[in-house]
Amino acid sequence: MVETSAPTGADDAAAEAAAARPRFSDTLVRLRYTLIPDHVVGEILTKRWVDNAAPALFLVLVIATFGTLLPDFFSIGSLTSSLRQLGEFGCVVLAMMIVLVAGGIDLSVGSVFALGNFTALLLMNVLNTPAWVALVAVLAVCGLVGLVNGVLIGFLRLRAFLTTLVTLIIVRALVDMLLLRYATAITAGSPDSSVWDFVGDGSIGPVPFSIVVLLVLVIGGHVLLSRSRPGWRVMAVGGSRRSAHNAGISVRRTVCGTYVISGLLVGLSGFMYAARLSSAGAETGVGLELQALTAAILGGNSLGGGRGSTGKALMGAITVLVITNGVVRLGMQSGAGSMILGIILILAITVDVRWLKNRYKVLNKVYVSPAYNRLPPAPETAAGSGSPYAVNDKLRDVEIIGLGVVEGPEDVIFDRRDDLYCGTRHGDLVRFLAPDYTRHEVFAHIGGHPLGMQFDRDENLVVCVGGMGLYKVAPDGEVSKMTDETNRTPFKINDDARLRLTDDCDIAPDGRVFFSEGTMRYEMHSWPVDALESRGNGRFCVYDPRTNTTRTIIRDVLFANGVCLASDKQSFMYAETWGCRVRRYHFDGPKKGRIEDVLPNLPGYADNINRASDGNYWLALVGMRSPPVDLALQMPGFRRRMARRIAPDEWLYPNINTGCVVKFDESGRILDALWDLGGKNHPMITSMREHKGYLYLGGISNNRIGRYRIPGADPTWNGYDAYWGARA
Amino acid sequence: MKIALTQERIVFALAVLLFAGFAIVLPNFLTAGNVLTLIRGVSVLGILGLGMAVVVIGRGIDLSIVANMAISVAWTLDMADRGVPLGVALSLGFGFVVLMGLITGFLVAYVEIPPLFATLAMGAFIYGFGRAALLSQDVIQMPAHAGILNLAGTGHVLGVPMPIILLAVASLLAFLFLRYTRPGRTIYGFGDNLQAARITGLSVRPMQVAQYVISGIVAFAAGIITATAVESMNTRIVNGTLIYDVILVVVLGGVGLSGGKGGVRNVLVGTLLIGVLLNGMTIMDVQYTVQNVVKSLILLVAIVVDSLVNPRDEQTAQQGDI
């Protein structure tokens, strides 16, 4: 098979026959790499929610362990009492979480909890106020402590750790002093309030009241934190205080706000605790700050800010509560509980820290996940072989336009005034002015790298912008977005609604834009890596300006590239780069929805397709196939080992440096091939456009545009008039 | 020359003011005996503060220092009570703190757990392990034949109580270590900028481990002084607020929690302020909880003034610095 580049006689025939018929082991490899979706692992690892895996696993382990050790762990009575505790503790952990997420820490939660408990009992038992008055008073008192913390830390910018340490001591001392005076009165009094009793003992259905409160807070808090402006501010401040400040967020007010929220949540928790136990002991809330901190961190909220959610807080709260309660109920020797808590903490944090540190290393190793791609033996290209692809040197003497002026003109196009347009990797559309194309100007700045282009009926330039989507540039240079998303595939892990690499487009007479997206798994700059996968990550979409909707029409394309409407205007030719073929898709008419092969086996990697003056099509081959790469494509395991073990710049890539232009007709016959054998002026071609007897050549990594005189071509033909009709 | 108002100077000025105030208001305050009592009262706190300072300067924090002190000393005493020769018991206690320091240091330096958390967990572990596996009761009495060891808590040199002498010795050692030795300078280096220190070629991780071993050894020494002074070691102090007082003493004097800043002088200034405060309030017979409130308010004033005089800048503040 290695010999396919220089075959001889009978060996050749035998080799081709063998290569054409897959062996059994090949079939096994193909099945293995088709049926097992390896790429999902990498896609899951890119998701932020996967951070929760370790805490969640840990939670399950803890529950399973104590569930087996304690026979009555899952009994109703035991569960209900644990759940009431969880409702209260969960609120405190939420309070700690919100402060942590904004980059602070609140050590005063334990004391504030005791203060809230005391205030509620004082009002209910001694002053006999209605329950709602007590609640408001508790929230006011605890919120005030939070406000003091917030003003000190947010506005005066004291250190959170020290400041809340101080408030911890002061508030604790305050509660102790108050208890000395009122403890007996509190114990003596008994409030007569059904609301109070309901808060302490009531349930909504089978769910205790405090759990309902907690769930509402967790769900509401998640929406606030992840979907609202104030929540984003908190996350931004925690993620990077400096950037948030420079972005105009009021860092001080945001930080202050988190402490107030913390105070309110802890107050609410203290209120529920008071209603449940009516106990005004001096030990209330002692050490709660460490428990809450432990829970928050165990759940995956990071110390120092920027990473956290209410769900994480809830997971951590359940874990810590199960451990502390479980250890107590196991009846172990005094101290053993503390020891076990310490060990569990160290283990959990170790897992979390190592996970965070190594996640991206793992991701880098497993994201590239090659699939099986067997190509037929490549057609002959040797000079004198009689093949239609035979190499020649027709492009040796192409004229050069804009040498050193443009970088990365992936596609070129002409308007009706003969001006030449191309994109650059700096995000500009550059216009070269007719007739000699020596003068140029920046026509429009888009920001992303413009790739395939097409003029619509109203002379707007429709541009595929890598990394951005489909854009429209009006004749006066005004840029507007057409679309940057399509319908999302259900159950796909990567968010494929977003367009990552729009590549080429063409426009139907009714205005619909058919465009390709090369790959959904790689960004613009790493598109060659998609060749190593050859999984079929590309797709074709259609944008309908009449309804302003975008829909995916063809999926699983081996790098979707060139698009060009066929002569019937009811179908388009499309290039499948790593599949080395050109196919035709009927979007209307009698064959609607059908796909036909036009050029099933090319000697190189197909890129853009455009119309020729004689009714045929030009096709650019960005690079030529080679036997080693073809062989590697049938060996996914080999490519996988390569991607894991060696550096990306040592990987075996397909050739994307030397290619050619071919002309073909709708029946799939190759009519012409243009090469630059010397490799001097224009070896790399991603697109070509015929205009008034010349062929203009673009290349995504070139610093020039080539111009080739086509012998015998119609010197008046221009693409715009030919397609949209000449105008006066 | 303009004198910059650093936190250390503010706290020192505050201590001097309070000292002067107490001296004027309280008749018995300014006597040689009371001043010695004052310093003696905070000498253990000061020694613990020195151990903590070494860790804090290296951008860490050791919340397990009190647990380390209580359990290691209680175990030592327990063994001595049960007839193990004193030397052996002391060596084992010493070995215990070194081992715990090594584990903590390993967790911080090599596993890269944030120190706040690693030491929090280790504190819980050490206390729990000690209570469950090493000790049978909360309070361990001093053995009768402790002999020369008793001098650490109760002896006098030229009329000065031994704990004060030991604080002075510890301060001198810490000063020399931090200022003049290579490991000492390394701690400042990575405390200030860990990445830069590593790239420069300092052996950051072994020194991080050493930090926690040092703070463990300091804790052991402080524990011996405490135990000999009161004839017993009560492991319940682990659950008290001593750890907060130690942090207070360190940070009050101006050792930055973000590392790389401060030194022995700062710890001593912080200790002095707390000592003056506690002593004055004790003479005035102020209730314990009120003492706590006053202490905290003074601390608050100190850090507010510091923040006003030396405001932190959004552009240069370190991310995640709490």
Tab-separated table of N, CA, C and O in Angstrom, chain A residues 361 364-366 368 529 532 638-653:
chain	number	residue	atom	x	y	z
A	361	LYS	N	-4.699	19.397	31.751
A	361	LYS	CA	-3.678	18.496	31.199
A	361	LYS	C	-4.360	17.282	30.592
A	361	LYS	O	-4.043	16.849	29.481
A	364	ASN	N	-6.140	18.212	27.393
A	364	ASN	CA	-5.256	18.346	26.256
A	364	ASN	C	-4.901	16.995	25.665
A	364	ASN	O	-4.678	16.868	24.464
A	365	LYS	N	-4.848	15.988	26.526
A	365	LYS	CA	-4.469	14.667	26.034
A	365	LYS	C	-5.620	13.963	25.347
A	365	LYS	O	-5.413	13.225	24.394
A	366	VAL	N	-6.826	14.154	25.853
A	366	VAL	CA	-7.914	13.335	25.314
A	366	VAL	C	-8.847	14.063	24.359
A	366	VAL	O	-9.702	13.437	23.764
A	368	VAL	N	-8.442	15.448	21.365
A	368	VAL	CA	-8.345	14.947	19.991
A	368	VAL	C	-8.714	13.470	20.001
A	368	VAL	O	-8.040	12.657	20.613
A	529	VAL	N	-6.208	20.401	12.894
A	529	VAL	CA	-6.298	19.291	13.848
A	529	VAL	C	-7.531	18.435	13.556
A	529	VAL	O	-7.550	17.240	13.814
A	532	LEU	N	-6.967	15.222	11.874
A	532	LEU	CA	-6.535	14.066	12.665
A	532	LEU	C	-7.742	13.299	13.175
A	532	LEU	O	-7.666	12.106	13.409
A	638	PHE	N	-3.431	4.645	16.117
A	638	PHE	CA	-2.125	5.264	15.879
A	638	PHE	C	-2.198	6.769	16.071
A	638	PHE	O	-1.392	7.388	16.767
A	639	ARG	N	-3.220	7.393	15.489
A	639	ARG	CA	-3.345	8.847	15.606
A	639	ARG	C	-3.625	9.259	17.054
A	639	ARG	O	-3.193	10.299	17.520
A	640	ARG	N	-4.373	8.400	17.753
A	640	ARG	CA	-4.672	8.721	19.144
A	640	ARG	C	-3.408	8.695	19.998
A	640	ARG	O	-3.156	9.586	20.792
A	641	ARG	N	-2.609	7.670	19.789
A	641	ARG	CA	-1.340	7.603	20.534
A	641	ARG	C	-0.475	8.808	20.211
A	641	ARG	O	0.142	9.412	21.083
A	642	MET	N	-0.482	9.176	18.952
A	642	MET	CA	0.318	10.319	18.532
A	642	MET	C	-0.142	11.586	19.253
A	642	MET	O	0.666	12.336	19.797
A	643	ALA	N	-1.467	11.791	19.273
A	643	ALA	CA	-1.995	13.015	19.884
A	643	ALA	C	-1.717	13.052	21.377
A	643	ALA	O	-1.588	14.110	21.967
A	644	ARG	N	-1.633	11.874	21.996
A	644	ARG	CA	-1.412	11.861	23.445
A	644	ARG	C	0.039	11.999	23.822
A	644	ARG	O	0.371	12.578	24.823
A	645	ARG	N	0.897	11.404	22.994
A	645	ARG	CA	2.266	11.252	23.473
A	645	ARG	C	3.228	12.295	22.971
A	645	ARG	O	4.251	12.532	23.592
A	646	ILE	N	2.964	12.909	21.837
A	646	ILE	CA	3.960	13.865	21.356
A	646	ILE	C	3.339	15.238	21.189
A	646	ILE	O	2.124	15.399	21.160
A	647	ALA	N	4.214	16.232	21.099
A	647	ALA	CA	3.765	17.629	21.053
A	647	ALA	C	3.031	17.892	19.746
A	647	ALA	O	3.336	17.288	18.716
A	648	PRO	N	2.053	18.812	19.777
A	648	PRO	CA	1.245	19.072	18.578
A	648	PRO	C	2.063	19.429	17.343
A	648	PRO	O	1.675	19.090	16.231
A	649	ASP	N	3.190	20.114	17.510
A	649	ASP	CA	3.922	20.483	16.290
A	649	ASP	C	4.716	19.315	15.716
A	649	ASP	O	5.363	19.448	14.688
A	650	GLU	N	4.673	18.172	16.396
A	650	GLU	CA	5.321	16.980	15.837
A	650	GLU	C	4.300	16.044	15.203
A	650	GLU	O	4.650	14.972	14.719
A	651	TRP	N	3.028	16.401	15.258
A	651	TRP	CA	2.000	15.492	14.764
A	651	TRP	C	2.071	15.352	13.246
A	651	TRP	O	2.556	16.227	12.539
A	652	LEU	N	1.542	14.241	12.786
A	652	LEU	CA	1.470	14.001	11.344
A	652	LEU	C	0.216	14.705	10.816
A	652	LEU	O	-0.905	14.308	11.141
A	653	TYR	N	0.421	15.770	10.055
A	653	TYR	CA	-0.715	16.500	9.490
A	653	TYR	C	-0.806	16.207	7.998
A	653	TYR	O	0.198	15.884	7.367
